[in-house]
XYZ file of C-alpha atoms in Angstrom:
563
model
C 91.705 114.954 119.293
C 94.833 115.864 118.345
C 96.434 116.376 121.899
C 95.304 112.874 122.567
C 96.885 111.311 119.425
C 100.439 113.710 119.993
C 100.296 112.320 123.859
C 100.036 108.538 123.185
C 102.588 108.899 120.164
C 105.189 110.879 122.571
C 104.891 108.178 124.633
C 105.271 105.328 122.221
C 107.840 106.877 120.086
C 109.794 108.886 123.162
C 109.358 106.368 126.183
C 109.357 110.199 128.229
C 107.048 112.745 128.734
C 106.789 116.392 127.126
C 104.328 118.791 127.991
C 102.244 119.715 125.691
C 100.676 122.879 127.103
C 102.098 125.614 124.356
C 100.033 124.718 121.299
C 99.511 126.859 118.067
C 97.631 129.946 118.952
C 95.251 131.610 115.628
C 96.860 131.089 112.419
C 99.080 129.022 113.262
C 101.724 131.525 114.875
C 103.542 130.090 118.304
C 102.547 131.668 121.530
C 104.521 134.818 122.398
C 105.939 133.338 125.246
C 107.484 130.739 123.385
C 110.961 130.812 121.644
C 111.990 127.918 118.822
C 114.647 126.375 118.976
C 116.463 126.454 115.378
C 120.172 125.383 116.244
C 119.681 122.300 114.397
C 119.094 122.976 110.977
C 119.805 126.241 108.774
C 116.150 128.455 108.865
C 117.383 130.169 105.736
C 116.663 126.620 103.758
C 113.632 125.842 105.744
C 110.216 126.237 103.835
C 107.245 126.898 105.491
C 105.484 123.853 103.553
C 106.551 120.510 102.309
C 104.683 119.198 99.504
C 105.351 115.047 99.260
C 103.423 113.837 95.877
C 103.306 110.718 95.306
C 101.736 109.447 91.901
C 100.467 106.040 91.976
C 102.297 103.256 89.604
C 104.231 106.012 87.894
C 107.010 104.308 85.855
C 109.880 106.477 85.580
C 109.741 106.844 81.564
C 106.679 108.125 82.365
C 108.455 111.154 82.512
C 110.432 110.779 79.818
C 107.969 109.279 77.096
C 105.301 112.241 77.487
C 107.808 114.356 78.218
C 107.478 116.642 74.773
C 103.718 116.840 75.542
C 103.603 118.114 79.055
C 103.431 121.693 79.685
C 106.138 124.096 80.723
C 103.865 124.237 84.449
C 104.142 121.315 85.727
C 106.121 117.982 85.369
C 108.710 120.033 83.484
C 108.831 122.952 85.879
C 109.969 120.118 88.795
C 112.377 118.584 86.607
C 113.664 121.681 84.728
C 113.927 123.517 88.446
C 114.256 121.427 90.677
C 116.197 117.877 91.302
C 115.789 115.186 89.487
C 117.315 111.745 90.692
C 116.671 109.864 87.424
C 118.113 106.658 88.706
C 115.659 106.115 91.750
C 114.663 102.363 92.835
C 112.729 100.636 95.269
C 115.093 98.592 97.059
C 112.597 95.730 98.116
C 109.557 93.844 97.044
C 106.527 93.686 97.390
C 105.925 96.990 95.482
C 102.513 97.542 96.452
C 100.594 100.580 96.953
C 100.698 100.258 100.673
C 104.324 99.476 101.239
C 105.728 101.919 98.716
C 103.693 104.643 100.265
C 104.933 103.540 103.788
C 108.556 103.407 102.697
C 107.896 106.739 101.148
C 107.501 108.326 104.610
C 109.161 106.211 107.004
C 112.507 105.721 105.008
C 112.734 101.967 105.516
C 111.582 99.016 103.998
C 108.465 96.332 105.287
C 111.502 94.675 107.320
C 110.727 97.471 109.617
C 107.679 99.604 109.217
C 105.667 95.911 108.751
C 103.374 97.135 105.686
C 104.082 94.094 103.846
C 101.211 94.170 101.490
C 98.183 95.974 100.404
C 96.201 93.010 102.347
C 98.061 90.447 103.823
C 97.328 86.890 106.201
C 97.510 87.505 109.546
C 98.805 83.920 110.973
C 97.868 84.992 114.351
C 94.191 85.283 113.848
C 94.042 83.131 110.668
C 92.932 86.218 108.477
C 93.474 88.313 105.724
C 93.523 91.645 107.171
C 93.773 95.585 105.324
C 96.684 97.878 105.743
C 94.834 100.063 107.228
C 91.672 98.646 108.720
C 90.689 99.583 112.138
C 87.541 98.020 114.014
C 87.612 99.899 116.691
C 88.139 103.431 114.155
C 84.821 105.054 113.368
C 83.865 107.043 110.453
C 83.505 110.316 109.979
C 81.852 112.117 107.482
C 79.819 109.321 106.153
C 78.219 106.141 107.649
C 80.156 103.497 105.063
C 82.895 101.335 106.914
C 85.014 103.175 104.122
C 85.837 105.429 106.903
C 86.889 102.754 109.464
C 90.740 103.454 108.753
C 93.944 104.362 111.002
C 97.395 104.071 110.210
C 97.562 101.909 113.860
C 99.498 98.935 111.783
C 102.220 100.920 110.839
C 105.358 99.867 112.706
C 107.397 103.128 112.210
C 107.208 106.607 112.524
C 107.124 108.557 109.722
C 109.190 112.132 108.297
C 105.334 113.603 109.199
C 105.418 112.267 112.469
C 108.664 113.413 113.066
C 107.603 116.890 112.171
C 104.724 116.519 114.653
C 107.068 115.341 117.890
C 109.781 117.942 116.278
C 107.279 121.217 116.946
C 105.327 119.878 119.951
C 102.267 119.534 117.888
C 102.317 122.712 116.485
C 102.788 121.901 112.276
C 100.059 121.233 110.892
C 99.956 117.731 108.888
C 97.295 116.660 106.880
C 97.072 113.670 103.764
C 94.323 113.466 100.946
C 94.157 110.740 98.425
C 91.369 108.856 96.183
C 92.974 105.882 98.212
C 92.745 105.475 102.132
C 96.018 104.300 102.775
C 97.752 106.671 100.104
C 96.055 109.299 102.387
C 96.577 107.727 106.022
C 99.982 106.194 105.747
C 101.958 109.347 104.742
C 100.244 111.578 107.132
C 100.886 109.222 110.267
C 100.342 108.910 113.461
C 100.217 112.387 114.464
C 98.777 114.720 112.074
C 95.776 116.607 112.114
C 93.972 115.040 109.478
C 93.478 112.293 106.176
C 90.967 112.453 104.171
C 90.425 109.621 101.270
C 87.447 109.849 98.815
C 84.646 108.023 99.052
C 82.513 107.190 95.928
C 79.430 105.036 95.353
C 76.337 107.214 95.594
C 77.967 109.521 97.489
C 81.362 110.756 95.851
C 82.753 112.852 99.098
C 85.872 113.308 101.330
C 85.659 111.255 104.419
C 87.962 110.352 107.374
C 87.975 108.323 110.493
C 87.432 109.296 114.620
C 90.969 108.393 114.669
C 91.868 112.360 113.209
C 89.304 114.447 114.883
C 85.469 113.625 115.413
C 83.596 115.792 112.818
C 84.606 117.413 109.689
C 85.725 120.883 109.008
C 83.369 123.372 107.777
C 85.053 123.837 104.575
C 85.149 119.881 104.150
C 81.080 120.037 104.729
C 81.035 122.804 102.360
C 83.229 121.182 99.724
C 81.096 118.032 99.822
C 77.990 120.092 99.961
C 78.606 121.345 96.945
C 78.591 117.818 95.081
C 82.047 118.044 93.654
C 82.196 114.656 92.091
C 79.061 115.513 89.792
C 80.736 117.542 87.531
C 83.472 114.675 86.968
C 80.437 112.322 85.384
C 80.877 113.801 82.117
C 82.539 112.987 78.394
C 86.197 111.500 79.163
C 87.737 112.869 75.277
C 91.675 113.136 74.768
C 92.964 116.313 74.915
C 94.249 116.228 71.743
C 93.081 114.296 68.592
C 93.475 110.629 69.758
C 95.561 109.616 66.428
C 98.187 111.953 67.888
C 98.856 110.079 71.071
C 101.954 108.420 69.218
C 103.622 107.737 72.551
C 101.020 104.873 72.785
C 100.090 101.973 70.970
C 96.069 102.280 69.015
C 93.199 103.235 71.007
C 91.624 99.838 69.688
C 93.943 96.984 70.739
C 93.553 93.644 72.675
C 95.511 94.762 75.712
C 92.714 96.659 77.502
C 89.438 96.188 79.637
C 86.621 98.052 79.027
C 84.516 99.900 81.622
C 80.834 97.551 82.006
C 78.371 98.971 79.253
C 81.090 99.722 77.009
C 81.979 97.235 74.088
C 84.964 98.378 73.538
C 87.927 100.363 75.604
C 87.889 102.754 72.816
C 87.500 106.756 73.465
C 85.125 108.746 73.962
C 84.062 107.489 77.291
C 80.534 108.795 78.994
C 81.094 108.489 82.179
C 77.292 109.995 83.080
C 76.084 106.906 80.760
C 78.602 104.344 82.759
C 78.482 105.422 85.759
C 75.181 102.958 87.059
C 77.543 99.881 85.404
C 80.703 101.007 87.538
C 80.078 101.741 90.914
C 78.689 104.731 89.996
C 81.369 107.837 91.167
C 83.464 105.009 91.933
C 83.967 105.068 88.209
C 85.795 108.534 88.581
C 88.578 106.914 89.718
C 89.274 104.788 86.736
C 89.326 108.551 84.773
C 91.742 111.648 85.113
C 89.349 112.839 86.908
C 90.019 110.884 90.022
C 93.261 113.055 89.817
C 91.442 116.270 89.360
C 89.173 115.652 91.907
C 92.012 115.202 94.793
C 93.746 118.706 93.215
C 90.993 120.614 93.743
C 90.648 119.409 97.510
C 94.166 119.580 98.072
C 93.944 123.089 97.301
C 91.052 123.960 99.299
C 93.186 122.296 102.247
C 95.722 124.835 101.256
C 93.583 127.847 101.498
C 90.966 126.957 104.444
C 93.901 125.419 106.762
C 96.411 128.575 105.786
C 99.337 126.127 105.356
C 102.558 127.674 104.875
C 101.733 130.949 106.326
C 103.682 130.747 109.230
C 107.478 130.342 110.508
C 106.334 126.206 111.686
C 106.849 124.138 108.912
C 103.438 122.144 107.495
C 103.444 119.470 105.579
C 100.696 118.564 102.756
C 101.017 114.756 101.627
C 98.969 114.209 98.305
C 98.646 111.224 96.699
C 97.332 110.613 92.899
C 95.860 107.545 92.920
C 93.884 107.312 89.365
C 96.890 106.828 87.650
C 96.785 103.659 89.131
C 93.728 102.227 88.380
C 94.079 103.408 84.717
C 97.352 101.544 84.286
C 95.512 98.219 85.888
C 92.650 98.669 83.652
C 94.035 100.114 80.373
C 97.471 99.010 80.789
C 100.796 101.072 80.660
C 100.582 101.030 76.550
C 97.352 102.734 76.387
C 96.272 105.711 75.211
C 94.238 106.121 78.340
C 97.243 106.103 80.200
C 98.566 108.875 78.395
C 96.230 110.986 78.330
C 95.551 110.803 82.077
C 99.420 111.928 82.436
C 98.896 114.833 80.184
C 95.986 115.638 82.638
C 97.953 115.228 85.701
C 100.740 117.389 84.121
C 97.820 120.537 84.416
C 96.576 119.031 87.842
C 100.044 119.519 89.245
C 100.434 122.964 87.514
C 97.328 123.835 89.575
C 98.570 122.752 92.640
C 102.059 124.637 92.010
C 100.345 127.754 90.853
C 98.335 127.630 94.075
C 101.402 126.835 96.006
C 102.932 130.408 94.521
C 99.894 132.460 95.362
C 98.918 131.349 98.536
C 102.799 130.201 100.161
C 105.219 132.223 97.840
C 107.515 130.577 95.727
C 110.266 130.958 97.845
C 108.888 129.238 100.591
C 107.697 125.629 100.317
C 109.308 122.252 99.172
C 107.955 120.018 97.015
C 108.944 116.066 96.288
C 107.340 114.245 94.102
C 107.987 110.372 93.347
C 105.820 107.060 92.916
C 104.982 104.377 95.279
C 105.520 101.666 92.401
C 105.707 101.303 88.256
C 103.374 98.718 86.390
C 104.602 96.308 83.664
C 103.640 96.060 80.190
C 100.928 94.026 79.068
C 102.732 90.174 79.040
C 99.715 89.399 76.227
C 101.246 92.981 74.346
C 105.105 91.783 74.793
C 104.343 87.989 73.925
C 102.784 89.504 70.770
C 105.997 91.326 70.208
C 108.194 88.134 70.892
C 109.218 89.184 74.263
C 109.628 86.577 76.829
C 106.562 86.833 79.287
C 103.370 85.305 80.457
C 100.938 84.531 83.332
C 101.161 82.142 86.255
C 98.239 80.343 87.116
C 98.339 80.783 90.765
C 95.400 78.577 91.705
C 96.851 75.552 90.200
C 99.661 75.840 91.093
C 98.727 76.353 95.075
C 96.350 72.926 94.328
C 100.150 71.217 93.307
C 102.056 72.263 95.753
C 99.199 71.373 98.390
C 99.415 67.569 97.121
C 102.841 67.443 97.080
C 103.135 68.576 100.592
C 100.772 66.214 101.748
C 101.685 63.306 99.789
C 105.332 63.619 101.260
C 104.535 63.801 104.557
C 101.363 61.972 104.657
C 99.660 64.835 106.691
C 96.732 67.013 105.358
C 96.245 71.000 105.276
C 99.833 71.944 105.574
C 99.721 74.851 103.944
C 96.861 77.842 105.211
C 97.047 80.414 102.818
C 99.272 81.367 99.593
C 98.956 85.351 98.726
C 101.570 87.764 97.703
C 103.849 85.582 96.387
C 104.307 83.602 99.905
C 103.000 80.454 101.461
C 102.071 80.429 104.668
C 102.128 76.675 106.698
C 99.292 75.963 109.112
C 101.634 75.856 112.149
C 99.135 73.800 114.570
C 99.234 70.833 111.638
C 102.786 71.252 111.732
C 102.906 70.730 115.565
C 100.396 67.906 115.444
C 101.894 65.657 112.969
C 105.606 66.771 114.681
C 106.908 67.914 111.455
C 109.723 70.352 110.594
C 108.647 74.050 109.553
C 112.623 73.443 108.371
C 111.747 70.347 106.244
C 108.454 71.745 105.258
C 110.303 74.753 103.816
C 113.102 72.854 102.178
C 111.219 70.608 100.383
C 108.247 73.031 98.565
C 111.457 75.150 97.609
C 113.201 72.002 96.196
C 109.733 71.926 94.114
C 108.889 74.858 93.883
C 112.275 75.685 91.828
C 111.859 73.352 89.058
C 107.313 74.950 88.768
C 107.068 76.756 85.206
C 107.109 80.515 85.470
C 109.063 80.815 89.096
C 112.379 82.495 88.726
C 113.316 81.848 92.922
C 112.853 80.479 95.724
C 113.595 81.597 99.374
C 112.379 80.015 102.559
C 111.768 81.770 105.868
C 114.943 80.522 107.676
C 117.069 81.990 105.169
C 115.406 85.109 105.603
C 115.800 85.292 109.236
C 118.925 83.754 109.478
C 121.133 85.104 106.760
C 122.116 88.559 105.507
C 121.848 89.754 102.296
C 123.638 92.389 100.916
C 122.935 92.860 97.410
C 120.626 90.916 94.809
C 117.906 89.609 94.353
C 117.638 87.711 98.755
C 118.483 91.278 99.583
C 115.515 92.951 98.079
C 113.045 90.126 99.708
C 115.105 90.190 102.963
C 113.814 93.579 102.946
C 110.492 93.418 102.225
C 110.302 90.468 105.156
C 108.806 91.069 108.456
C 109.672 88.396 111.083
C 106.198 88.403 112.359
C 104.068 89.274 109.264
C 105.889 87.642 106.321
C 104.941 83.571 105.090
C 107.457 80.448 105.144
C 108.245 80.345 101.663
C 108.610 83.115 99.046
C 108.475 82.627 95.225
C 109.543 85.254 93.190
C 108.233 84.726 89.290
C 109.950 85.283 85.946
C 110.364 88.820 84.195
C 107.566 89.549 82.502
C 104.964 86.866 84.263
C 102.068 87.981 86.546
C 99.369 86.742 88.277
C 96.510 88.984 86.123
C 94.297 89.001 83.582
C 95.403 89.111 80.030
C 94.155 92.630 79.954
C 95.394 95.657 82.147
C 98.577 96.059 83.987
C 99.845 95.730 87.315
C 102.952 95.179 89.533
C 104.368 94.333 92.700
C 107.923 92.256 91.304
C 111.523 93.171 91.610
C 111.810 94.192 88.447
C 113.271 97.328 86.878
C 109.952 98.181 85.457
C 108.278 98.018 89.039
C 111.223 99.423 90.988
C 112.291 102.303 88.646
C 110.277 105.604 89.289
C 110.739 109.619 89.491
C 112.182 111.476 92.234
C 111.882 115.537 91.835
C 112.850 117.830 94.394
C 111.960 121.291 93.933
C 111.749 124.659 95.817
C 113.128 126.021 99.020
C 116.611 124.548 100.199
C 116.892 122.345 96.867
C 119.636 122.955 94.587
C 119.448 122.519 90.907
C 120.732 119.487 89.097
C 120.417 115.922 87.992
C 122.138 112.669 89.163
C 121.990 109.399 87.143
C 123.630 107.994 90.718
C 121.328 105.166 92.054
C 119.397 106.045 94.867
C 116.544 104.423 96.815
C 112.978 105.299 97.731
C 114.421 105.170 101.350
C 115.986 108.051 101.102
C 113.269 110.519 100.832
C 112.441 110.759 104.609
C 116.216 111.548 105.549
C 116.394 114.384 102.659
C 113.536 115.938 103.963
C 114.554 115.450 107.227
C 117.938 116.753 107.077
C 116.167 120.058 104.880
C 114.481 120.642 108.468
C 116.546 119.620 110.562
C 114.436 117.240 112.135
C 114.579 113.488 113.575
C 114.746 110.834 111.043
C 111.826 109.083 111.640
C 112.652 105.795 114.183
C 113.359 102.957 111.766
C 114.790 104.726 109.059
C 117.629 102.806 107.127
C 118.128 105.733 103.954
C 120.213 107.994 103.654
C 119.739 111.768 102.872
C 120.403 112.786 99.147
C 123.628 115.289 99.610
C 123.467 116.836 95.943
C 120.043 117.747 96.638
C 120.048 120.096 99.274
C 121.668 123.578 99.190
């Protein structure tokens, strides 16, 4: 399976042909025969792992606020040891899940890679269409189209992929995430496996036909032994919850409560809950979500042997119950907090594995987020800050009658979702109007709606370069093919959401701002408060091996970081 996948990506990424006939031999050691070829990079920095974490909607105060109530292990062995850019921004919107994750590992933007969106219309087909869906994928490991997934809609190759083409196939890639795509989009094209958790009644590790077309043995045996189960218990704080002072109350008006619960108070049963919520879908509202993917990530480490040899691997991990706390709890909650005190011993785990089973002198680890989340607008209206929420629906109905009315055609516009509108181009051609004077005029009205901060039509993105500022960040995030006709961007502090529960996706500082730790092997010691961008992870790690930047990377490597 793997030789297939390595072949077609040579010849998509390469446009030439490479034999692939000298694979890995047992344990991952090259074939005696074989010599490697280190000339272009220094082996003395190269690890034989690199660890990418990604945490999902992990603001970069995050760090900062909990900071005194992590332990010495984790979050503050990374910082306190390793690098830490604390000045790290997306440098385009949408920040989504998807794209962020993408951008991670490709070191470009949606401009290139085409990961626009968690979901996003497809004009060509008139559909709204996943980032990672696949018909023609099958799953593997259970019969749910949960495991229909490939990363076959990203653009780009990635700093995995790279790897892959780098050592003929012979590192050994593999993702793991709650989340498909936080699991299939940094392992790429190439690697040997991704495997994303799949809950309802059967709370496993699955993947896709797409990676290989059965499971390991120690994947059967890890979800043979039930290992969600033991999560469907009490969810307590860790400490006594009038402690959390790094929070707001536990009882507030700010958060959503699971179903079956009254309030979103602690404790939590999750046993109790768990009929209500999807049942061990509900472990991924919990820290447990967290703990769940750390315990898998290390049984990857030990059953695949990663590390142990002189070809680097690569492990990409992605915590993805942060997330769905922040969007249910919201990023003032004591739920919040305590799921970042859990994480902190999650990630200790994972290090302390790291040590024992790769040495701590051999293995790289990056950690960083693929978004933040913003405060509660209903918490920071209370507190006299300038927010709110945009009623999205009516305002689509508005701008639908105002199209129509001024050019005396029906059904202009198809479809309005992530912040874009996209125009039903066969009307457009029927009536012989304008996309031009379509787009000029919803702007014109669009500028002067309630809530909407800018406006920026399609032309403008395709036709003008931006350098800086706000146009630059959406000229980034726009794909020629993918992106709508008009974009809207809203005002600080206004979201499409409920009044309960967080979320993100904007330009702001509080969506754009997140870690970046580097730590280990070939990484020097030290802080920077210089601005860098999320694009620039790929090329670091990149330049660490002394490997290809992956093919539409725009970043640039982080020079204080490496040794």
């Amino acid at each position: 399976m793997k030789l297939l996948k390595f072949s077609c990506l040579l010849i998509a990424l390469l446009t030439g042909t490479i034999s692939l006939s000298q694979k890995r031999t047992n344990n991952n050691q090259p074939a005696k025969s074989e010599t490697i070829n280190q000339s272009t990079y220094d082996p003395a920095n190269r690890p034989n792992l690199v660890v990418g974490i990604v945490v999902d909607q992990m603001r970069y105060d995050y760090l900062t606020r909990f900071y005194d109530r992590y332990s010495n292990d984790g979050f503050k062995r990374l910082m306190k040891d390793g690098f830490n850019a604390t000045n790290n921004h997306y440098n385009y919107v949408p920040t989504y899940t998807a794209p962020g994750h993408a951008s991670i590992y490709t070191g470009t933007t949606p401009e290139n890679h085409g990961i626009i969106g968690n979901n996003w219309y497809d004009k060509f087909i008139d559909k709204t269409i996943y980032n990672a869906d696949d018909a023609d994928a099958n799953p593997i490991g259970t019969t749910s189209d949960e495991g229909k997934m490939s990363p076959r809609k990203l653009l780009s190759s990635t700093v995995t992929d790279e790897l892959e083409l780098f050592t003929q196939g012979r590192a050994k890639v593999i993702g793991i995430s709650i989340k498909d795509r936080g699991a299939i989009l940094p392992a790429g094209h190439a690697a040997d496996a991704a495997y994303w958790f799949r809950g309802g009644d059967e709370g496993i590790f699955i993947t896709s036909d797409f990676y290989m077309n059965s499971l390991p043995k120690w994947v059967t045996d890890f979800n043979s032994s039930k290992p969600a189960e033991k999560y469907l218990k009490p969810w307590e704080t860790l400490y006594p919850v009038d402690s959390y002072f790094a929070s707001g109350p536990d009882l507030n008006d700010f958060e959503r409560a699971p179903r079956g619960k009254d309030t979103a108070t602690f404790p939590y049963d999750l046993k109790q809950l768990a009929a209500s919520n999807g049942d061990y879908n509900l472990i991924k509202s919990t820290p447990y979500g967290n703990t769940i993917v750390a315990d898998f990530a290390i049984a990857a480490l030990e059953n695949e042997q990663m590390g142990r040899d002189v070809i680097t691997d690569f492990l990409a991990v992605s915590f993805s119950s942060t997330d769905y706390v922040g969007h249910q709890y919201g990023v003032n909650s004591v739920e919040i907090e305590d799921t970042y005190l859990r994480l902190d011993k999650d990630i200790a785990r994972l290090l302390e594995a790291l040590d024992k089973n790769v040495g701590n002198d051999n293995y790289t680890v990056f950690l960083t987020a693929d978004h933040g989340a913003v405060n509660v607008p209903a918490y920071l209206q209370q507190n006299k800050f300038s927010a709110g929420y945009f009623d999205e629906r009516t305002f689509v109905k508005q701008m639908d009658t105002l199209s129509s009315e001024k050019f005396q055609v029906q059904g202009l516009i198809k479809n309005v979702s992530n912040d874009q509108i996209f125009f039903d181009q066969s009307v457009l051609e029927s009536a012989g109007i304008d996309a031009t004077d379509l787009q000029n005029y919803l702007a014109t009205q669009i500028r002067n709606y309630p809530g909407v901060n800018k406006v920026f039509t399609r032309d403008a993105m395709v036709h003008g370069s931006f350098t800086n500022g706000m146009a630059a960040l959406i000229q980034k995030g726009f794909h020629h093919q993918r992106s709508g006709d008009v974009i809207f961007v809203l005002d600080p502090g206004t979201i499409v959401y409920p009044n309960t529960g967080s979320t993100h996706g904007s330009a702001q500082s509080y969506d754009t701002h997140v870690p970046l730790l580097f730590y280990g092997k070939g990484i020097n010691k030290g802080t920077t408060a210089d601005r860098t961008h999320i694009t620039d992870i790929a090329p670091t790690i990149s330049s660490l091996l002394g490997i290809s930047f992956p093919n539409s990377a725009t970043g640039n490597p982080i020079g204080k970081v490496l040794k």
